[in-house]
Every structure is written in structure tokens, then in C-alpha cells.
Coordinates of C-alpha atoms in Angstrom, one line a residue:
Chain A
M1 CA -1.4 -14.0 59.4
K2 CA 1.3 -11.6 60.6
Q3 CA 3.3 -12.1 57.4
K4 CA 0.3 -11.3 55.3
R5 CA -0.4 -8.1 57.2
K6 CA 3.1 -6.9 56.7
F7 CA 2.9 -7.0 52.9
P8 CA 0.4 -4.2 52.4
K9 CA 2.2 -2.0 54.9
F10 CA 5.4 -2.4 52.8
I11 CA 3.6 -1.4 49.7
F12 CA 2.0 1.5 51.5
N13 CA 5.5 2.7 52.6
I14 CA 6.8 2.6 49.1
F15 CA 3.7 4.5 48.0
L16 CA 4.2 7.1 50.7
F17 CA 7.9 7.4 49.8
T18 CA 7.3 7.8 46.1
F19 CA 4.5 10.3 46.8
S20 CA 6.6 12.5 49.1
V21 CA 9.8 12.4 47.0
M22 CA 8.7 12.2 43.4
I23 CA 5.2 13.4 43.0
L24 CA 3.8 16.8 43.5
T25 CA 3.8 17.3 47.2
A26 CA 1.2 19.9 47.5
V27 CA 1.5 21.9 50.7
R28 CA -0.5 24.9 51.6
P29 CA 1.9 27.7 52.3
C30 CA 1.7 28.9 55.9
F31 CA -0.1 32.2 55.5
A32 CA -1.7 33.6 58.5
D33 CA -5.0 34.7 57.0
D34 CA -7.5 32.2 55.6
F35 CA -10.2 33.2 53.1
D36 CA -14.0 32.9 53.0
N37 CA -14.9 29.7 51.3
L38 CA -17.3 31.3 48.9
K39 CA -17.8 30.2 45.3
F40 CA -16.1 32.8 43.3
I41 CA -17.7 32.1 39.9
D42 CA -21.2 30.8 39.6
I43 CA -21.3 28.5 36.6
N44 CA -25.1 28.2 37.1
N45 CA -25.4 31.8 35.9
P46 CA -26.0 31.7 32.2
F47 CA -25.2 35.4 31.8
I48 CA -21.7 35.4 33.4
N49 CA -19.0 37.2 31.5
K50 CA -15.5 35.7 31.4
T51 CA -13.7 36.5 34.6
P52 CA -10.4 38.4 33.9
I53 CA -7.4 36.7 35.4
A54 CA -3.9 38.1 35.3
I55 CA -1.2 35.5 34.8
P56 CA 2.1 37.3 34.7
Q57 CA 5.3 35.6 33.5
F58 CA 6.4 33.0 36.1
T59 CA 9.2 34.4 38.4
S60 CA 12.2 33.0 40.1
V61 CA 15.0 34.4 42.2
E62 CA 17.4 32.1 40.5
N63 CA 18.7 32.6 37.0
N64 CA 19.7 29.8 34.7
S65 CA 18.9 28.7 31.2
E66 CA 17.1 25.5 32.2
L67 CA 14.8 27.5 34.5
K68 CA 14.2 30.1 31.8
K69 CA 12.8 27.3 29.5
I70 CA 10.6 26.0 32.3
I71 CA 9.3 29.5 33.0
T72 CA 8.3 30.1 29.4
E73 CA 6.7 26.7 29.0
G74 CA 5.0 26.8 32.4
T75 CA 3.6 30.3 32.0
S76 CA 2.0 29.5 28.6
Y77 CA 0.6 26.2 29.7
L78 CA -1.1 27.7 32.8
R79 CA -2.6 30.4 30.6
Y80 CA -3.7 27.6 28.1
L81 CA -5.4 25.7 30.9
F82 CA -7.4 28.6 32.2
K83 CA -8.3 29.7 28.7
F84 CA -9.5 26.2 27.9
T85 CA -12.2 26.4 30.7
S86 CA -14.0 29.1 28.7
Y87 CA -14.7 30.9 32.0
F88 CA -11.6 33.2 32.1
E89 CA -10.3 36.0 30.1
I90 CA -6.5 35.8 30.4
I91 CA -4.6 39.0 31.0
E92 CA -1.1 38.2 29.9
E93 CA 1.8 40.1 31.4
D94 CA 5.2 39.3 30.0
F95 CA 7.0 40.6 33.0
A96 CA 7.2 39.6 36.6
P97 CA 4.5 41.0 38.9
E98 CA 5.4 43.5 41.6
G99 CA 5.7 40.7 44.2
I100 CA 4.4 37.2 45.0
T101 CA 2.8 37.6 48.4
G102 CA -0.3 39.5 49.3
S103 CA 1.6 42.3 51.0
E104 CA 3.7 43.0 47.9
I105 CA 0.8 43.2 45.5
D106 CA -0.6 46.5 44.3
F107 CA -4.3 45.5 44.4
E108 CA -5.6 49.0 43.8
K109 CA -3.7 49.3 40.5
R110 CA -4.8 45.8 39.4
K111 CA -8.5 46.4 40.1
K112 CA -8.8 48.3 36.8
N113 CA -8.3 45.3 34.5
S114 CA -8.5 42.1 36.5
E115 CA -10.3 40.3 39.2
L116 CA -7.9 37.4 39.8
L117 CA -4.1 37.2 39.9
V118 CA -1.7 34.2 39.9
T119 CA 1.7 34.7 41.3
S120 CA 4.6 32.2 41.3
A121 CA 8.0 31.4 42.7
L122 CA 10.1 28.7 41.0
Y123 CA 13.2 26.9 42.3
Y124 CA 15.2 24.5 40.2
N125 CA 18.0 22.4 41.5
N126 CA 19.5 19.1 40.1
G127 CA 16.5 18.2 38.1
I128 CA 14.1 18.9 40.9
L129 CA 11.6 21.6 40.4
E130 CA 9.9 23.4 43.2
M131 CA 7.0 25.7 42.4
E132 CA 4.9 27.9 44.6
L133 CA 1.7 29.2 43.1
R134 CA -0.9 31.6 44.6
L135 CA -4.3 32.8 43.4
F136 CA -5.5 36.2 44.7
D137 CA -8.9 37.8 44.7
I138 CA -8.0 41.3 43.7
L139 CA -11.2 43.0 44.7
K140 CA -11.1 41.5 48.1
K141 CA -7.3 41.8 48.3
D142 CA -7.2 38.3 49.5
L143 CA -5.5 34.9 48.9
I144 CA -7.9 32.3 47.5
T145 CA -5.5 29.4 47.4
G146 CA -1.7 28.8 47.5
K147 CA 0.1 25.6 46.8
R148 CA 3.6 24.4 46.7
Y149 CA 4.7 21.5 44.4
K150 CA 7.9 19.6 44.1
G151 CA 8.9 17.1 41.5
K152 CA 11.0 16.3 38.5
K153 CA 11.1 18.9 35.8
E154 CA 9.2 16.6 33.4
D155 CA 6.3 16.8 35.8
L156 CA 5.9 20.6 35.1
K157 CA 2.6 20.2 33.2
K158 CA 1.3 17.7 35.7
M159 CA 2.0 20.2 38.6
L160 CA 0.3 23.0 36.7
R161 CA -2.8 20.8 35.9
R162 CA -2.9 20.0 39.6
F163 CA -2.8 23.7 40.5
A164 CA -5.4 24.6 37.9
S165 CA -7.6 21.8 39.3
E166 CA -7.2 23.3 42.8
V167 CA -8.3 26.7 41.5
M168 CA -11.3 25.1 39.7
E169 CA -12.3 23.5 43.0
E170 CA -12.0 26.8 44.8
L171 CA -13.9 28.7 42.2
F172 CA -16.4 26.1 40.9
G173 CA -16.5 23.5 43.6
N174 CA -15.2 20.7 41.4
K175 CA -11.7 19.9 40.2
G176 CA -12.3 17.1 37.7
L177 CA -11.7 18.8 34.4
F178 CA -8.0 18.8 33.9
E179 CA -7.5 15.2 35.0
S180 CA -10.4 14.0 32.8
R181 CA -10.2 12.1 29.5
L182 CA -12.5 11.8 26.5
A183 CA -13.6 8.7 24.6
F184 CA -15.1 9.1 21.1
V185 CA -15.7 7.4 17.8
S186 CA -13.6 8.1 14.7
D187 CA -13.8 6.6 11.2
S188 CA -10.3 7.9 10.3
S189 CA -9.0 4.3 9.9
G190 CA -11.8 3.5 7.4
E191 CA -14.0 1.8 10.1
K192 CA -15.7 3.2 13.1
E193 CA -13.4 2.6 16.1
I194 CA -13.2 4.0 19.7
Y195 CA -10.4 6.4 20.6
S196 CA -9.5 8.2 23.8
S197 CA -7.7 11.5 24.4
D198 CA -6.8 13.9 27.2
F199 CA -9.4 16.4 28.4
D200 CA -8.3 18.9 25.6
G201 CA -8.3 16.4 22.7
S202 CA -4.5 15.9 22.8
N203 CA -2.7 12.6 23.3
I204 CA -5.1 10.5 21.2
S205 CA -4.9 6.7 21.5
K206 CA -6.9 4.0 19.7
L207 CA -8.9 1.8 22.1
T208 CA -10.4 -0.7 19.6
S209 CA -9.3 -2.5 16.4
D210 CA -12.6 -4.4 15.7
K211 CA -12.6 -3.5 12.0
S212 CA -16.4 -3.4 12.0
I213 CA -18.5 -0.7 13.7
A214 CA -17.6 0.3 17.3
I215 CA -19.8 3.1 18.8
S216 CA -21.4 4.5 22.0
P217 CA -18.5 4.5 24.5
S218 CA -19.4 5.0 28.2
W219 CA -17.0 5.4 31.1
S220 CA -17.6 3.6 34.4
Y221 CA -17.7 6.1 37.4
D222 CA -14.2 4.9 38.6
N223 CA -12.9 5.4 35.0
N224 CA -11.5 1.9 35.0
W225 CA -13.9 0.5 32.4
I226 CA -15.3 1.6 29.1
A227 CA -18.4 -0.1 27.7
Y228 CA -19.2 0.2 24.0
T229 CA -21.2 -1.4 21.2
S230 CA -19.4 -3.3 18.5
Y231 CA -20.4 -5.4 15.5
K232 CA -17.2 -7.3 15.7
R233 CA -19.0 -10.7 15.8
G234 CA -21.6 -9.6 13.2
I235 CA -24.4 -8.3 15.4
P236 CA -24.4 -5.3 17.8
E237 CA -23.1 -6.5 21.2
I238 CA -21.8 -4.7 24.3
Y239 CA -18.1 -4.9 25.1
V240 CA -16.9 -4.1 28.6
K241 CA -13.3 -3.2 28.3
S242 CA -10.9 -2.9 31.2
L243 CA -8.6 0.1 31.0
K244 CA -6.3 -1.4 33.5
G245 CA -5.4 -4.3 31.2
G246 CA -7.6 -6.8 32.9
K247 CA -10.2 -9.2 31.4
G248 CA -13.1 -7.8 29.5
Y249 CA -16.7 -9.0 29.0
I250 CA -19.2 -9.3 26.2
I251 CA -22.9 -8.7 27.0
S252 CA -25.1 -10.3 24.4
Q253 CA -28.7 -11.5 24.7
G254 CA -30.7 -11.5 21.5
R255 CA -30.0 -9.7 18.3
L256 CA -29.7 -6.1 19.7
N257 CA -27.4 -5.0 22.5
I258 CA -26.8 -1.3 22.4
T259 CA -26.3 2.0 24.3
P260 CA -24.5 0.9 27.5
E261 CA -24.5 3.5 30.3
W262 CA -22.8 2.8 33.7
L263 CA -24.7 3.2 37.0
P264 CA -23.1 5.8 39.3
G265 CA -20.6 4.1 41.7
K266 CA -21.4 0.5 40.6
F267 CA -19.9 -2.2 38.4
A268 CA -23.3 -2.3 36.7
L269 CA -24.8 -0.8 33.6
A270 CA -28.0 -0.1 31.8
A271 CA -28.3 -1.4 28.2
V272 CA -30.9 -1.7 25.5
M273 CA -31.7 -5.2 24.4
S274 CA -34.5 -6.6 22.2
I275 CA -35.2 -9.6 24.3
N276 CA -39.0 -9.1 24.3
K277 CA -41.0 -7.7 21.4
D278 CA -39.1 -4.4 21.0
P279 CA -36.0 -2.6 22.4
D280 CA -36.2 -2.2 26.2
I281 CA -33.8 -1.0 28.9
F282 CA -32.3 -3.5 31.3
I283 CA -29.8 -3.3 34.1
L284 CA -27.0 -5.8 34.2
T285 CA -23.7 -6.3 36.1
G286 CA -20.6 -5.4 34.2
K287 CA -20.2 -9.1 33.5
G288 CA -23.6 -9.2 31.8
E289 CA -25.7 -10.8 34.5
M290 CA -29.3 -9.6 34.3
L291 CA -30.4 -7.6 37.4
K292 CA -33.7 -6.0 36.4
T293 CA -35.8 -4.4 33.8
A294 CA -35.5 -0.6 33.9
A295 CA -37.9 0.5 31.2
K296 CA -40.3 -1.5 29.1
G297 CA -43.2 -0.4 27.1
W298 CA -44.8 -0.3 23.7
G299 CA -42.2 0.8 21.1
I300 CA -38.6 1.8 21.6
D301 CA -37.0 2.5 24.9
V302 CA -33.4 3.6 24.5
S303 CA -30.5 5.9 25.7
P304 CA -30.5 5.7 29.5
S305 CA -28.7 8.4 31.6
F306 CA -28.7 8.4 35.4
S307 CA -29.0 11.1 38.0
P308 CA -25.8 11.4 40.0
D309 CA -27.4 9.4 43.0
G310 CA -28.6 6.7 40.6
A311 CA -32.1 7.0 41.9
K312 CA -33.5 8.3 38.6
M313 CA -33.0 7.5 35.0
A314 CA -33.7 9.7 32.0
F315 CA -34.4 7.8 28.8
V316 CA -35.9 8.0 25.4
S317 CA -39.2 6.3 24.7
G318 CA -41.5 6.1 21.7
R319 CA -44.4 4.8 23.8
R320 CA -46.6 7.7 22.9
G321 CA -45.6 7.8 19.2
S322 CA -42.8 10.2 18.7
P323 CA -39.6 9.9 20.7
Q324 CA -39.6 11.9 23.9
I325 CA -37.5 12.0 27.1
Y326 CA -39.0 10.4 30.2
I327 CA -37.7 10.1 33.7
K328 CA -38.0 6.9 35.7
N329 CA -37.9 7.2 39.5
F330 CA -36.6 3.9 40.9
D331 CA -37.9 4.6 44.4
T332 CA -41.5 5.1 43.3
N333 CA -41.2 3.1 40.1
K334 CA -43.1 5.9 38.4
I335 CA -42.3 7.3 34.9
Q336 CA -42.8 10.9 34.0
R337 CA -42.5 12.6 30.7
L338 CA -39.9 15.4 30.6
T339 CA -40.1 16.9 27.1
F340 CA -43.2 18.3 25.5
E341 CA -41.8 20.7 22.9
G342 CA -41.3 19.3 19.4
N343 CA -41.8 15.8 18.0
Y344 CA -38.4 14.4 18.4
N345 CA -36.3 14.6 21.6
T346 CA -33.5 12.2 22.3
S347 CA -30.0 11.6 23.8
P348 CA -30.6 12.8 27.4
A349 CA -27.4 13.5 29.4
W350 CA -27.8 14.2 33.1
S351 CA -25.3 16.8 34.4
P352 CA -22.8 15.5 37.0
S353 CA -24.3 17.7 39.7
G354 CA -27.8 16.6 38.8
D355 CA -29.2 20.1 38.1
Y356 CA -29.7 19.9 34.4
I357 CA -30.4 17.4 31.6
S358 CA -29.0 18.3 28.1
Y359 CA -30.6 16.5 25.2
V360 CA -31.1 16.6 21.4
G361 CA -34.2 18.1 19.8
M362 CA -35.1 18.0 16.1
T363 CA -37.5 20.5 14.6
K364 CA -38.5 21.3 11.0
E365 CA -37.4 25.0 11.4
D366 CA -34.2 24.6 13.4
G367 CA -32.9 21.1 12.4
I368 CA -31.0 19.1 15.0
N369 CA -29.8 21.0 18.1
I370 CA -28.8 20.6 21.7
Y371 CA -31.1 21.8 24.5
L372 CA -31.0 22.2 28.3
I373 CA -33.8 21.5 30.7
R374 CA -34.1 21.0 34.5
P375 CA -35.2 17.5 35.6
D376 CA -38.5 19.1 36.8
G377 CA -39.2 20.3 33.2
T378 CA -38.4 24.0 33.8
G379 CA -35.7 26.2 32.5
L380 CA -35.7 25.0 28.8
R381 CA -32.9 26.6 26.8
Q382 CA -31.6 26.0 23.3
L383 CA -27.8 25.8 23.4
T384 CA -26.9 25.4 19.7
T385 CA -28.2 26.7 16.4
G386 CA -27.3 25.8 12.8
P387 CA -25.6 25.5 10.4
G388 CA -25.3 21.8 10.5
D389 CA -26.6 19.3 13.0
N390 CA -25.5 19.4 16.7
E391 CA -26.0 16.3 18.8
E392 CA -24.7 13.7 21.3
P393 CA -24.0 16.0 24.3
S394 CA -21.7 14.8 27.0
W395 CA -20.8 16.7 30.2
S396 CA -17.3 17.4 31.5
P397 CA -16.9 15.8 35.0
D398 CA -17.1 19.2 36.7
G399 CA -20.3 20.1 34.8
S400 CA -18.8 23.3 33.4
L401 CA -18.5 22.1 29.7
I402 CA -20.5 20.1 27.2
A403 CA -18.8 18.2 24.4
F404 CA -20.9 17.4 21.3
T405 CA -20.9 16.4 17.7
S406 CA -21.5 18.9 15.0
T407 CA -21.5 19.0 11.2
R408 CA -21.3 22.8 11.1
S409 CA -18.0 22.6 9.1
G410 CA -19.1 19.7 6.8
K411 CA -17.8 16.4 8.3
K412 CA -18.8 15.3 11.8
K413 CA -16.4 16.8 14.4
I414 CA -16.3 17.0 18.1
Y415 CA -16.9 20.5 19.6
M416 CA -17.3 21.9 23.1
M417 CA -19.2 24.7 24.7
T418 CA -20.0 26.0 28.2
R419 CA -23.0 24.5 29.9
F420 CA -25.0 27.5 28.7
G421 CA -23.9 27.2 25.1
N422 CA -21.2 29.9 25.2
D423 CA -17.7 29.7 23.5
Q424 CA -18.5 26.9 21.0
R425 CA -15.3 25.6 19.5
I426 CA -13.7 22.5 18.0
L427 CA -12.2 20.1 20.5
I428 CA -10.7 17.4 18.3
S429 CA -9.3 19.1 15.2
N430 CA -6.2 17.1 14.3
M431 CA -7.8 13.9 13.0
A432 CA -8.9 12.9 9.5
G433 CA -12.4 11.6 8.8
N434 CA -15.5 12.0 11.0
Q435 CA -15.4 12.1 14.8
S436 CA -18.6 11.6 16.9
D437 CA -20.2 10.2 20.0
P438 CA -18.0 12.0 22.7
A439 CA -18.0 10.6 26.2
W440 CA -16.3 12.6 28.9
S441 CA -14.8 10.5 31.7
R442 CA -16.4 10.9 35.2
Chain B
M1 CA -32.2 -30.2 -84.8
D2 CA -32.1 -29.7 -81.0
R3 CA -34.9 -32.1 -80.5
Y4 CA -33.1 -34.9 -82.5
F5 CA -30.0 -34.3 -80.4
S6 CA -31.7 -34.6 -77.1
K7 CA -33.6 -37.7 -78.1
F8 CA -30.4 -39.3 -79.2
A9 CA -28.7 -38.3 -76.0
I10 CA -31.4 -39.9 -73.9
A11 CA -31.2 -43.2 -76.0
L12 CA -27.5 -43.2 -75.6
L13 CA -27.8 -42.7 -71.9
L14 CA -30.3 -45.6 -71.6
C15 CA -27.9 -47.9 -73.6
L16 CA -25.1 -47.0 -71.3
V17 CA -27.2 -47.8 -68.2
F18 CA -28.2 -51.2 -69.6
V19 CA -24.6 -52.1 -70.4
A20 CA -23.5 -51.1 -67.0
V21 CA -26.2 -53.1 -65.3
G22 CA -25.5 -56.1 -67.6
C23 CA -21.8 -55.9 -66.8
S24 CA -22.4 -56.0 -63.0
T25 CA -24.8 -58.9 -63.2
K26 CA -22.5 -61.0 -65.2
K27 CA -20.0 -61.2 -62.3
T28 CA -22.3 -63.2 -60.0
D29 CA -23.3 -66.9 -60.2
V30 CA -26.5 -66.7 -58.3
D31 CA -29.9 -65.9 -59.7
P32 CA -29.4 -62.3 -60.6
A33 CA -33.1 -61.5 -60.4
A34 CA -33.5 -62.8 -56.9
Q35 CA -30.3 -61.2 -55.7
E36 CA -31.3 -58.0 -57.2
Q37 CA -34.5 -58.1 -55.4
E38 CA -32.8 -59.0 -52.1
Q39 CA -30.3 -56.2 -52.6
V40 CA -33.0 -53.7 -53.2
E41 CA -34.9 -54.9 -50.2
Q42 CA -31.7 -54.8 -48.1
T43 CA -30.9 -51.3 -49.3
E44 CA -34.3 -50.2 -48.6
Q45 CA -34.3 -51.7 -45.1
E46 CA -30.9 -50.1 -44.4
T47 CA -32.1 -46.8 -45.5
A48 CA -35.3 -47.0 -43.5
D49 CA -33.2 -48.1 -40.4
Q50 CA -30.8 -45.3 -40.8
E51 CA -33.6 -42.8 -41.4
A52 CA -35.4 -44.0 -38.2
K53 CA -32.2 -43.9 -36.3
A54 CA -31.4 -40.4 -37.5
K55 CA -34.9 -39.3 -36.7
A56 CA -34.7 -40.8 -33.2
E57 CA -31.4 -39.2 -32.6
A58 CA -32.6 -35.9 -33.8
E59 CA -35.7 -36.2 -31.7
E60 CA -33.5 -37.1 -28.7
E61 CA -31.3 -34.1 -29.4
R62 CA -34.2 -31.9 -29.8
L63 CA -35.6 -33.2 -26.5
K64 CA -32.3 -32.8 -24.8
A65 CA -31.9 -29.2 -26.1
E66 CA -35.5 -28.5 -25.1
E67 CA -34.8 -29.9 -21.6
L68 CA -31.6 -28.0 -21.4
A69 CA -33.4 -24.8 -22.5
R70 CA -36.1 -25.6 -19.9
Q71 CA -33.5 -26.2 -17.2
K72 CA -31.6 -23.1 -18.3
K73 CA -34.8 -21.1 -18.2
E74 CA -35.8 -22.5 -14.9
A75 CA -32.3 -21.8 -13.5
Q76 CA -32.6 -18.3 -14.9
Q77 CA -36.0 -17.9 -13.4
K78 CA -34.7 -19.2 -10.1
K79 CA -31.8 -16.9 -10.3
E80 CA -34.0 -14.0 -11.1
A81 CA -36.4 -14.9 -8.3
K82 CA -33.5 -15.1 -5.9
A83 CA -32.0 -11.8 -7.2
Q84 CA -35.5 -10.3 -6.9
F85 CA -35.7 -11.6 -3.4
E86 CA -32.3 -10.2 -2.4
N87 CA -32.5 -6.9 -4.3
K88 CA -36.0 -5.8 -3.6
K89 CA -36.0 -3.6 -0.5
I90 CA -39.0 -2.3 1.5
Y91 CA -39.1 1.4 2.5
F92 CA -40.4 3.2 5.5
S93 CA -41.7 6.7 6.5
F94 CA -39.6 8.9 8.8
D95 CA -39.5 7.6 12.4
S96 CA -41.8 4.7 11.5
S97 CA -41.6 0.9 11.3
E98 CA -45.1 0.5 9.8
L99 CA -45.4 -1.5 6.6
S100 CA -46.9 0.3 3.6
E101 CA -49.2 -1.5 1.1
E102 CA -46.3 -1.7 -1.3
A103 CA -44.0 -3.2 1.4
R104 CA -46.7 -5.8 2.3
Q105 CA -46.9 -6.8 -1.4
T106 CA -43.1 -7.1 -1.6
L107 CA -43.1 -9.2 1.6
E108 CA -45.9 -11.5 0.1
N109 CA -43.6 -12.2 -2.8
K110 CA -40.7 -12.9 -0.4
A111 CA -42.9 -15.3 1.5
E112 CA -43.8 -17.1 -1.7
W113 CA -40.1 -17.5 -2.5
M114 CA -39.4 -18.8 0.9
R115 CA -42.3 -21.3 0.6
S116 CA -40.8 -22.7 -2.7
N117 CA -37.4 -22.8 -1.1
P118 CA -38.3 -24.5 2.1
D119 CA -34.7 -24.9 3.3
S120 CA -34.0 -21.2 2.9
E121 CA -33.0 -19.0 5.8
I122 CA -32.8 -15.3 5.6
S123 CA -31.6 -12.2 7.5
V124 CA -33.5 -9.0 7.5
E125 CA -31.4 -5.8 7.9
G126 CA -33.1 -2.7 9.3
H127 CA -31.7 0.7 8.3
C128 CA -32.5 4.4 8.9
D129 CA -31.7 7.8 7.4
E130 CA -29.0 10.0 8.9
R131 CA -31.4 12.3 10.7
G132 CA -32.0 11.9 14.4
T133 CA -29.9 10.2 17.0
A134 CA -27.6 7.3 16.1
E135 CA -28.7 5.4 19.3
Y136 CA -32.4 5.9 18.7
N137 CA -31.9 4.9 15.1
L138 CA -30.3 1.6 16.1
A139 CA -33.4 0.8 18.0
L140 CA -35.6 2.0 15.1
G141 CA -33.7 -0.2 12.6
E142 CA -34.4 -3.2 14.8
R143 CA -38.1 -2.3 14.9
R144 CA -38.1 -2.1 11.1
A145 CA -36.4 -5.5 10.6
E146 CA -38.7 -6.9 13.3
S147 CA -41.9 -5.7 11.6
A148 CA -40.8 -7.3 8.3
K149 CA -40.2 -10.5 10.2
K150 CA -43.5 -10.4 11.9
Y151 CA -45.3 -10.0 8.6
L152 CA -43.4 -12.9 7.1
N153 CA -44.4 -14.9 10.2
A154 CA -48.0 -14.0 9.6
L155 CA -47.7 -15.4 6.1
G156 CA -46.6 -18.7 7.4
I157 CA -42.8 -18.5 7.4
E158 CA -41.3 -20.0 10.5
S159 CA -39.7 -17.6 12.9
D160 CA -36.4 -19.6 13.1
R161 CA -35.8 -19.1 9.4
I162 CA -35.6 -15.3 9.8
D163 CA -32.8 -13.4 11.6
T164 CA -32.9 -9.7 12.2
I165 CA -30.1 -7.2 12.5
S166 CA -30.2 -3.4 12.9
Y167 CA -27.6 -1.1 11.4
G168 CA -29.4 2.1 12.4
E169 CA -27.9 4.9 10.3
E170 CA -24.5 3.2 10.0
K171 CA -24.8 1.8 6.5
P172 CA -26.7 4.2 4.2
A173 CA -27.6 2.8 0.8
V174 CA -27.1 6.3 -0.7
E175 CA -24.7 8.9 0.6
G176 CA -25.9 12.5 1.0
S177 CA -28.7 14.5 2.4
G178 CA -32.2 15.5 1.3
E179 CA -35.5 13.6 1.2
E180 CA -34.6 12.0 -2.1
V181 CA -31.6 10.3 -0.4
W182 CA -33.2 9.8 3.0
S183 CA -36.2 8.0 1.6
Q184 CA -33.9 5.4 0.0
N185 CA -32.1 4.9 3.3
R186 CA -35.1 4.2 5.4
R187 CA -35.3 0.6 4.4
A188 CA -35.2 -3.1 5.2
E189 CA -32.9 -5.3 3.2
F190 CA -33.1 -9.1 2.7
N191 CA -30.2 -11.5 2.5
I192 CA -30.3 -15.2 1.9
I193 CA -28.1 -17.0 4.5
S194 CA -28.7 -20.6 3.2
E195 CA -30.9 -22.3 0.6

């Protein structure tokens, strides 16, 4: 028994060692004054303007050619990250700021063109990079957050993503965006296969080689699994793929096994199968063991999406004729209709914080577009307009952005926008063929 | 003058024939008259036999050809019926899996084919147009295939002879947009798995 106990401790020590030496030791600099923990930017305000943030050229007391390269690369990458969020207007200053600490900064002068400021101090020695980054609230003349990172110079981008995540957490209350990944469908190989990329569409890798039709990817909430639908064996079946290289599972009961959607925090998923008369929604373990029926009625039930606590499920049903979105409450077992506008409402996607559901609506006048509605049926907004169809919304893990599929430029491509439809732009642009069905990791 | 000549020619011809006959009979010892008779009979018999044989052979050939033609026609008809079965699709209205009168008629023909091919097993593919959600369309395609299957069931075709598969909007018959294209893509297709 004693031997067995020693083993994990040994592992733990290695882990601790690696962590402290190699990886990004984030230490809050010892500044005397703390700040109010208020949310700086309210992403729930649909009318917010972009917040101006000054990101001057990184600074260092040292001077060597290696460091100069790191400074140029690092400055532009941090600007890129903040710009990507769609919530900032970057004020670029190609010279060092007046100082790096609060007492050195000329807040009064900066008030004119900026609300936030990032200052930096870099040290580089023998391949080890040390970086101190601070974010200031110019109006309040206050430090919002400061972090110190230490690692190999190859970890530069990783450190900056970590810092940007810290800033996002301070400002938005969630740091998920820059560590997240995307899964999506592309037919660039000739067949529809599943691919994944970094949060910004870079670093694309192919996840399936089924050479048939692979669609509908869904990330488990620990991001260790992707479930998807594939015709690899002739009929649509659900594949549960381990992203850690472990064993996978195939879920197949009857002739139709589609639209997998993971349950929050569980190795379980909802799926649509045609076991009875028509397509209904069932809940199964990740291995495919049947747990219960989630929605069953006359006609089609499809496209489940769960509230963050897993207590409710939005889904599409044709039980009253045309497809509409309904919400099932698992506590009361009651089903309520959510959408009443229009004759065709599908693809519900519940936001990570639970406050909104985005979905697809089709009308004769407007074509196919993405809408937003609160789970209680209020606050309906149209997020996209033509040209082309806009569909398949998927939330970023921090709830700030929505990825979607659009045919506005001809072929199907993956775009993104803020949660209120602002700043619509292409997310995956460097791939041939059609891309669709984006799924943002959790 | 011409008349005399032709009369003379006929007489000469007759003499020659007699001489020829006389010559040939001289060679045998048996009673020439009886033999002659026998020979004539024999020849007649042979001719009759040959004629009958030829006639029978011709008749046989004719029958054979007829049978072949019939078989060919039947095979052709069978092939056409099969092609008709496989090529004739049924079409649906937007967001609907209801069978039109035309679709029912088509399915009745398909049921007839399946009754005359009792070992046949088929697969029904459900398809949708590109509009609407891919996920919803997968479910809708299944409903379309299923409603075709149900109707065939009602016409007496066993359930286990009919497979269904939905392709949603993944395999359009016609590429493009517009009602002309969409109406051709909202369909069920029929494939023969075994006969």
C-alpha cells in the first residue's frame, strides 16, 4: 500500500517541477493597491462600442537582437488577440510608453484616446524569457491585473494567450476564448470530414478519414471527446472519438443515429434515433448505453442543446406541424414552446452562461438567418441578414462570440460575430471547398 | 418457218429423251419396269421425308426463334420494369413527408414489382432540398423514406424487405438553387438490394 501511495506523489513532484521551471509561472506582482472587482465591459449590452485599449510596443531594459525579435512578435500577437475578441479597438503605439508602473503613467494625457493600457517589461537570458504584463484602467487610474510569466522563448505566444485570458476573465468574467478550439466540417478532400483548429481558425488538423459523410461534431464538456455522425458503415451512426488517443465508441440503434450533443459535465450525450415510429431524442452514456428518452412525440424531434446546468434541454420539434424550438424541463418533465415567430425555427444553441439561446429561422422575406432569444421567450433579436444563408450557430466558451456558417460569399464558409451580431467576419478562410457545422470547444 | 422449226426441235428433244432412257435401262438385268416403279417410289418417299424433315426443322427453328424472342422480350420487359422500379422517384412538398396521389400511384407500381419478385429486398433513400437545417433535414429525410415504406407495407410488402436510409440534404439529385432544383431534390429513391 505504501509503495502505491508513493507513486502519485512522485508524479506530482515532476509535475510541480515542470510547472515551476518550464511553464508560465504566473505571479501577481506585489503591488500595494488592489482594485475593485467590477466587470469592466458588459458583453450583455448589445449597444457597446469597442473599448479603446492602448498596446504600446513591448519594452525592455535590456538590448539584444534576440529580444528585439521577441518584442516585435509579442507586441503584434497581443494586439492580434485583443482585436480578435471584437470588443476592443487597438490603439497601436510604436514606441515605449512613459513607464510600466502606475506611478509612471500619464493617465490624464491618455484619457483622451484610450480607456485601457497594457504595459510590459521583458527580460531574456539564456533562452529563458521573463515577461511582466500589466493592464491599467486609465479612467480610474488603477491597475486591473498584472502578471509575470517565465518560460522558454518558444512559449511566447502561449504566455501572451495566458495573459489575454486573464484580462478576459477580469473584464468579461470568463477566460475560455484563447485556449479554446473549433471543430467543423469541410469537403475540401472531396468528402465531408471533421477537422479541428485553434480558436482563431489557425493550426487546422483533420480528425476523420471516413471517406463517406462525417458531420455534426460536438465537444464533451472536458474537451476530451468529440462525438459526430458518420456514414462510414453505410448508415448514419454516432462515433464517439477520444482526443486523448484512447478507445472510441460507435452508437447505433436502428437506421438513424444523428445530432449528438454532450450533457454538461457528464460522459453522456443526447442523440436522435429512429427507434420508434419517427426520430426522437434519447440520452445515452458515451459508450452508447441507453439512459432515457428525452423527447418523444408525433413527428420529428431533433437538435438537442442543454442549459449549462443540464436541467433543461432546447430542441426542435415538428409536433405541431412546422419545426419550432421547445424547451424541456427535466425537473418538472414539462415541455414549453419557445419560438412563435415564423414557420421554421431550428438549430438551438444555448449560451454557456445560460442567458440566451441562438437559433436559425427561415422566412420567405429574409431567407435563413440567425436569431437570439432569452429562454423565457423575451428579447428576440435578428443577428444576421442576407445575402446568402446564415445558419448553425455555436457559442465561444466565454459566450462573447458566435461562430456560424454562411453562404454570403458563395460557398459555405465559417464566420464569426459578437453575441449581438456585430463585427461579422470570416473565421476559416484558408481552406478550399465548403466549411460548415462549426462547434466551439467548451 | 418458225413453227416448223420449233416442232422439229420438240421432236428431236423427245427422241433424245427416249434414247437416254433406253440407254440407262439397258444396263440393268432386273425387270426394268418394276425397278423403275420402285425407284420412282423411293425417290418420292425420300423427297417427302426430306421435305417433312426440313419442315420440322424449320418449324423447330421458328419456335426456337419465337421462344428466344419471347425470352428476350420478357428479359427486356423485366429489365425495363426493374429500371422503372429503380429510376422512378417520388417527390415531396417542402418540409413534408406526406405522399401525393402521384407518389401513391408510383408506390403501387413498386409494390406490384415486389410482388412479382418475391425474393427482392429494397432500400428507400430519403432526401431533402438544401433549405433549412442540415440536422433537421436528416430527420425529415428519414420521415420521407419511412412514409414510403409504410405505404408499401400497407400494400402487403413485408417490412423486413424494406430498408430505409436518410441522406438529408447531403446528396442532392440536382445541384443549384431555386424551386425548379429544390422540387427535384425533395425525393425518395428506390434501390434493389437483392432479387
